[in-house]
């Protein structure tokens, strides 16, 4: 009986052919795009870049919309559109139990012990501490958001500087009133405190944001809408107002004077001739120096 022997060369050829076929059917995915040309760099595949762009586009689409209706990035939104559910609780819920009274007594004792151990703070030290707090706020916040709530539950939002005064806020509010000639005032609650015109927003601790109340001197005028009807057509949602406040407070632009100065400086730099790149002048020969 004759046994056939397969040559080893044929086996190697068949294995190579099968490996090449598998490689063509299931090609290996490259982690980086090795593009041809000068300066090849390890860059992620374009598919990954496209997916990131799609994610950014979806994030931009999900951003809430807002409508700017005037200077200082003015925005108006209504609190009537915010539906809050208040649960009716029984009167027994507000009754204090023995355990509640023990907790209150313990907290009062802790507060009293802390006040006794605390060092005495003079008026001068208190002023220095307040000034340090103001300086920290000025360095941290370049703008602050002020919201003015009207009796009809509309809220006017504007952006101010920490050094602006209440008089600036009143002039800002007056431009949106339906009856700007009628005297009004701004106040905070609780307790009800009228705001003086000469106080700055920083002094009133309105940085980085604050909610203040509006009222006419004659409270009968508070009935109805206080804002002009044309401004109530384009209202912004509460989410849009909060988003706009955070967005505009982050973006800081240079004042126009600084921009013009920078442009003038750049123009002057371009007009000035650069250093000479010509050849070094030759020294006169000894014969020429003697003749001169």
Short mmCIF file of C-alpha atoms in Angstrom, two decimals:
data_model
loop_
_atom_site.label_atom_id
_atom_site.label_comp_id
_atom_site.label_asym_id
_atom_site.label_seq_id
_atom_site.Cartn_x
_atom_site.Cartn_y
_atom_site.Cartn_z
CA UNK A 1 0.00 0.00 0.00
CA UNK A 2 1.41 3.36 -1.05
CA UNK A 3 0.90 6.34 1.28
CA UNK A 4 0.81 9.77 -0.36
CA UNK A 5 2.81 12.57 1.21
CA UNK A 6 1.79 16.21 0.71
CA UNK A 7 4.72 18.55 0.16
CA UNK A 8 5.36 21.15 2.87
CA UNK A 9 5.54 23.98 0.33
CA UNK A 10 1.92 23.50 -0.69
CA UNK A 11 0.83 23.64 2.96
CA UNK A 12 2.57 26.97 3.47
CA UNK A 13 0.97 28.40 0.35
CA UNK A 14 -2.52 27.30 1.45
CA UNK A 15 -2.15 28.76 4.95
CA UNK A 16 -0.91 32.08 3.58
CA UNK A 17 -3.78 32.23 1.12
CA UNK A 18 -6.36 31.51 3.82
CA UNK A 19 -4.80 34.16 6.11
CA UNK A 20 -4.89 36.76 3.35
CA UNK A 21 -8.55 35.94 2.63
CA UNK A 22 -9.48 36.36 6.29
CA UNK A 23 -7.58 39.65 6.44
CA UNK A 24 -9.49 40.97 3.44
CA UNK A 25 -12.85 39.90 4.88
CA UNK A 26 -12.16 41.23 8.39
CA UNK A 27 -9.65 44.05 8.02
CA UNK A 28 -8.07 45.36 11.22
CA UNK A 29 -9.46 48.71 12.35
CA UNK A 30 -6.80 51.39 12.60
CA UNK A 31 -6.72 53.42 15.77
CA UNK A 32 -5.21 56.42 14.00
CA UNK A 33 -5.45 57.76 10.45
CA UNK A 34 -1.96 57.54 9.01
CA UNK A 35 -2.50 59.98 6.17
CA UNK A 36 -0.01 60.32 3.36
CA UNK A 37 1.95 63.47 2.75
CA UNK A 38 4.41 65.68 4.55
CA UNK A 39 4.13 65.90 8.31
CA UNK A 40 2.15 62.77 9.10
CA UNK A 41 0.56 62.98 12.49
CA UNK A 42 -1.32 60.63 14.74
CA UNK A 43 -4.87 61.91 14.40
CA UNK A 44 -8.03 60.08 15.47
CA UNK A 45 -10.23 58.72 12.75
CA UNK A 46 -12.70 61.05 11.10
CA UNK A 47 -15.57 58.89 12.31
CA UNK A 48 -14.76 59.79 15.90
CA UNK A 49 -14.49 63.47 15.05
CA UNK A 50 -17.86 63.37 13.35
CA UNK A 51 -19.43 61.74 16.39
CA UNK A 52 -18.09 64.50 18.65
CA UNK A 53 -19.48 67.14 16.34
CA UNK A 54 -22.85 65.47 16.44
CA UNK A 55 -22.78 65.45 20.23
CA UNK A 56 -21.94 69.17 20.30
CA UNK A 57 -24.72 69.89 17.85
CA UNK A 58 -27.22 68.05 20.03
CA UNK A 59 -26.01 70.00 23.07
CA UNK A 60 -26.49 73.29 21.22
CA UNK A 61 -29.97 72.23 20.16
CA UNK A 62 -30.87 71.46 23.78
CA UNK A 63 -29.88 74.97 24.94
CA UNK A 64 -32.91 76.97 26.13
CA UNK A 65 -33.91 79.99 24.08
CA UNK A 66 -34.00 83.55 25.39
CA UNK A 67 -35.11 86.92 23.99
CA UNK A 68 -33.11 90.09 24.68
CA UNK A 69 -35.47 93.08 24.60
CA UNK A 70 -33.19 95.97 25.53
CA UNK A 71 -29.89 97.19 26.86
CA UNK A 72 -28.07 95.50 29.73
CA UNK A 73 -29.13 92.14 28.22
CA UNK A 74 -32.68 92.77 29.43
CA UNK A 75 -34.96 89.73 29.64
CA UNK A 76 -38.51 89.37 30.94
CA UNK A 77 -40.08 86.18 32.22
CA UNK A 78 -43.28 85.37 34.09
CA UNK A 79 -43.64 83.51 37.36
CA UNK A 80 -47.22 82.61 36.46
CA UNK A 81 -45.91 80.01 34.02
CA UNK A 82 -44.14 78.18 36.83
CA UNK A 83 -46.57 75.64 38.24
CA UNK A 84 -45.76 74.68 41.81
CA UNK A 85 -47.64 72.04 43.72
CA UNK A 86 -48.18 72.88 47.38
CA UNK A 87 -49.25 69.97 49.51
CA UNK A 88 -51.93 70.71 52.10
CA UNK A 89 -50.58 69.58 55.44
CA UNK A 90 -52.69 69.14 58.59
CA UNK A 91 -52.35 71.52 61.52
CA UNK A 92 -50.81 68.76 63.63
CA UNK A 93 -47.77 68.83 61.33
CA UNK A 94 -46.74 72.22 62.78
CA UNK A 95 -47.10 71.16 66.41
CA UNK A 96 -43.79 70.76 68.26
CA UNK A 97 -43.12 67.48 69.98
CA UNK A 98 -40.93 66.87 73.02
CA UNK A 99 -38.02 65.71 70.85
CA UNK A 100 -38.31 68.86 68.72
CA UNK A 101 -38.12 71.06 71.82
CA UNK A 102 -35.05 69.18 73.04
CA UNK A 103 -33.30 69.74 69.72
CA UNK A 104 -34.14 73.44 69.76
CA UNK A 105 -32.85 73.80 73.32
CA UNK A 106 -29.63 72.00 72.40
CA UNK A 107 -29.04 74.31 69.41
CA UNK A 108 -29.63 77.40 71.55
CA UNK A 109 -27.09 76.21 74.10
CA UNK A 110 -24.51 75.60 71.40
CA UNK A 111 -25.07 79.07 69.94
CA UNK A 112 -24.76 80.70 73.37
CA UNK A 113 -21.54 78.82 74.14
CA UNK A 114 -20.08 79.83 70.78
CA UNK A 115 -20.87 83.50 71.32
CA UNK A 116 -19.25 83.47 74.76
CA UNK A 117 -16.04 81.93 73.45
CA UNK A 118 -15.86 84.19 70.37
CA UNK A 119 -13.48 87.17 70.65
CA UNK A 120 -14.84 90.69 70.68
CA UNK A 121 -14.78 92.32 67.24
CA UNK A 122 -14.35 96.07 67.17
CA UNK A 123 -16.05 98.28 64.61
CA UNK A 124 -12.73 98.91 62.87
CA UNK A 125 -12.06 95.19 62.44
CA UNK A 126 -15.60 94.68 61.17
CA UNK A 127 -15.07 97.39 58.55
CA UNK A 128 -11.79 95.83 57.44
CA UNK A 129 -13.45 92.45 57.13
CA UNK A 130 -16.30 93.91 55.08
CA UNK A 131 -13.87 95.74 52.80
CA UNK A 132 -11.90 92.55 52.24
CA UNK A 133 -15.12 90.75 51.30
CA UNK A 134 -16.00 93.51 48.82
CA UNK A 135 -12.59 93.37 47.19
CA UNK A 136 -12.86 89.61 46.80
CA UNK A 137 -16.26 89.98 45.13
CA UNK A 138 -15.01 92.67 42.75
CA UNK A 139 -12.07 90.52 41.68
CA UNK A 140 -14.28 87.45 41.26
CA UNK A 141 -17.42 88.94 39.66
CA UNK A 142 -17.18 91.55 36.92
CA UNK A 143 -20.95 91.60 36.40
CA UNK A 144 -23.97 90.90 38.56
CA UNK A 145 -27.53 89.90 37.69
CA UNK A 146 -30.37 91.98 39.13
CA UNK A 147 -33.97 90.74 38.88
CA UNK A 148 -36.86 93.11 39.55
CA UNK A 149 -40.14 91.46 40.49
CA UNK A 150 -43.35 93.35 39.71
CA UNK A 151 -46.70 92.97 41.51
CA UNK A 152 -48.16 91.16 38.46
CA UNK A 153 -45.46 88.44 38.87
CA UNK A 154 -43.43 89.51 35.85
CA UNK A 155 -39.67 89.65 36.42
CA UNK A 156 -37.27 91.98 34.61
CA UNK A 157 -33.67 90.77 34.48
CA UNK A 158 -30.66 92.95 33.71
CA UNK A 159 -26.88 92.90 34.00
CA UNK A 160 -25.00 95.53 35.99
CA UNK A 161 -21.57 96.27 37.36
CA UNK A 162 -20.95 95.85 41.10
CA UNK A 163 -20.17 99.58 41.36
CA UNK A 164 -23.49 100.62 39.78
CA UNK A 165 -25.99 102.35 42.06
CA UNK A 166 -29.68 101.82 42.71
CA UNK A 167 -30.33 104.99 40.71
CA UNK A 168 -28.94 103.17 37.66
CA UNK A 169 -31.31 100.27 38.28
CA UNK A 170 -34.27 102.66 38.58
CA UNK A 171 -33.45 104.32 35.25
CA UNK A 172 -33.16 100.90 33.70
CA UNK A 173 -36.59 99.90 35.04
CA UNK A 174 -38.20 103.17 33.95
CA UNK A 175 -37.58 102.44 30.26
CA UNK A 176 -39.85 99.37 30.45
CA UNK A 177 -42.74 100.86 32.45
CA UNK A 178 -46.15 101.49 30.99
CA UNK A 179 -46.42 104.63 33.17
CA UNK A 180 -42.86 105.93 33.57
CA UNK A 181 -43.93 109.33 34.93
CA UNK A 182 -45.54 107.90 38.07
CA UNK A 183 -43.09 107.76 41.01
CA UNK A 184 -42.05 104.31 42.22
CA UNK A 185 -39.44 102.71 44.45
CA UNK A 186 -37.52 99.46 44.88
CA UNK A 187 -37.35 97.44 48.08
CA UNK A 188 -36.27 94.11 49.53
CA UNK A 189 -38.12 91.65 51.76
CA UNK A 190 -38.19 90.48 54.51
CA UNK A 191 -38.42 92.88 56.23
CA UNK A 192 -39.59 95.51 53.76
CA UNK A 193 -36.66 97.90 53.25
CA UNK A 194 -36.63 100.71 50.71
CA UNK A 195 -33.40 100.99 48.76
CA UNK A 196 -31.60 104.32 48.76
CA UNK A 197 -30.49 105.74 45.43
CA UNK A 198 -26.84 106.34 46.31
CA UNK A 199 -26.07 102.83 47.55
CA UNK A 200 -24.05 100.62 45.22
CA UNK A 201 -24.97 97.05 44.45
CA UNK A 202 -21.77 95.89 46.11
CA UNK A 203 -22.58 97.73 49.34
CA UNK A 204 -26.05 96.19 49.39
CA UNK A 205 -24.59 92.68 48.95
CA UNK A 206 -26.36 92.26 45.59
CA UNK A 207 -23.32 90.57 44.01
CA UNK A 208 -23.38 88.17 42.17
CA UNK A 209 -27.22 88.26 41.94
CA UNK A 210 -30.24 89.60 43.78
CA UNK A 211 -34.02 89.72 43.59
CA UNK A 212 -35.65 93.06 44.48
CA UNK A 213 -39.28 94.16 44.51
CA UNK A 214 -41.05 96.96 42.61
CA UNK A 215 -43.93 99.15 43.76
CA UNK A 216 -45.50 102.46 42.86
CA UNK A 217 -45.70 105.13 45.52
CA UNK A 218 -49.46 104.95 45.12
CA UNK A 219 -50.16 101.26 45.65
CA UNK A 220 -53.42 101.51 43.69
CA UNK A 221 -51.30 101.84 40.54
CA UNK A 222 -49.90 98.36 41.10
CA UNK A 223 -53.11 96.82 39.76
CA UNK A 224 -52.74 95.55 36.21
CA UNK A 225 -49.61 95.23 34.11
CA UNK A 226 -46.77 97.59 34.96
CA UNK A 227 -44.62 96.78 31.90
CA UNK A 228 -45.33 97.99 28.38
CA UNK A 229 -47.37 95.49 26.32
CA UNK A 230 -44.81 95.35 23.49
CA UNK A 231 -42.24 93.90 25.87
CA UNK A 232 -44.61 91.19 27.10
CA UNK A 233 -44.96 89.69 23.62
CA UNK A 234 -41.51 88.07 23.65
CA UNK A 235 -41.24 86.39 27.02
CA UNK A 236 -38.43 84.08 28.06
CA UNK A 237 -38.80 80.98 30.17
CA UNK A 238 -37.20 80.77 33.59
CA UNK A 239 -34.69 78.22 32.29
CA UNK A 240 -33.76 80.54 29.43
CA UNK A 241 -33.29 83.49 31.80
CA UNK A 242 -30.98 81.48 34.06
CA UNK A 243 -29.02 80.18 31.07
CA UNK A 244 -28.63 83.70 29.63
CA UNK A 245 -27.49 85.07 32.99
CA UNK A 246 -24.75 82.45 33.30
CA UNK A 247 -23.72 82.88 29.66
CA UNK A 248 -23.45 86.68 29.67
CA UNK A 249 -21.73 86.77 33.02
CA UNK A 250 -19.00 84.45 31.69
CA UNK A 251 -18.37 86.46 28.50
CA UNK A 252 -16.30 89.54 29.26
CA UNK A 253 -15.35 92.01 26.59
CA UNK A 254 -12.75 94.74 26.70
CA UNK A 255 -14.00 98.32 26.91
CA UNK A 256 -14.09 100.21 23.59
CA UNK A 257 -11.25 102.51 24.70
CA UNK A 258 -8.94 99.54 25.27
CA UNK A 259 -9.84 98.01 21.91
CA UNK A 260 -9.12 101.25 20.03
CA UNK A 261 -5.84 101.69 21.87
CA UNK A 262 -4.81 98.14 20.99
CA UNK A 263 -5.72 98.70 17.34
CA UNK A 264 -3.74 101.95 17.22
CA UNK A 265 -0.76 100.26 18.81
CA UNK A 266 -0.88 97.44 16.29
CA UNK A 267 -1.12 99.94 13.41
CA UNK A 268 1.85 101.88 14.75
CA UNK A 269 3.84 98.68 15.02
CA UNK A 270 3.12 97.79 11.40
CA UNK A 271 4.06 101.27 10.16
CA UNK A 272 7.39 101.34 11.98
CA UNK A 273 10.25 100.10 9.78
CA UNK A 274 11.99 97.01 10.98
CA UNK A 275 15.70 96.65 11.66
CA UNK A 276 17.99 96.97 8.66
CA UNK A 277 19.03 93.69 7.06
CA UNK A 278 21.47 95.17 4.56
CA UNK A 279 25.16 94.38 4.32
CA UNK A 280 27.64 95.87 6.77
CA UNK A 281 29.39 98.86 5.18
CA UNK A 282 33.00 98.25 4.29
CA UNK A 283 35.75 100.05 6.08
CA UNK A 284 37.82 102.48 3.94
CA UNK A 285 41.21 101.29 2.87
CA UNK A 286 44.38 102.78 4.28
CA UNK A 287 45.09 104.65 1.01
CA UNK A 288 41.66 106.20 0.94
CA UNK A 289 41.91 107.15 4.62
CA UNK A 290 45.22 108.93 3.97
CA UNK A 291 43.76 110.83 1.00
CA UNK A 292 40.89 112.08 3.10
#
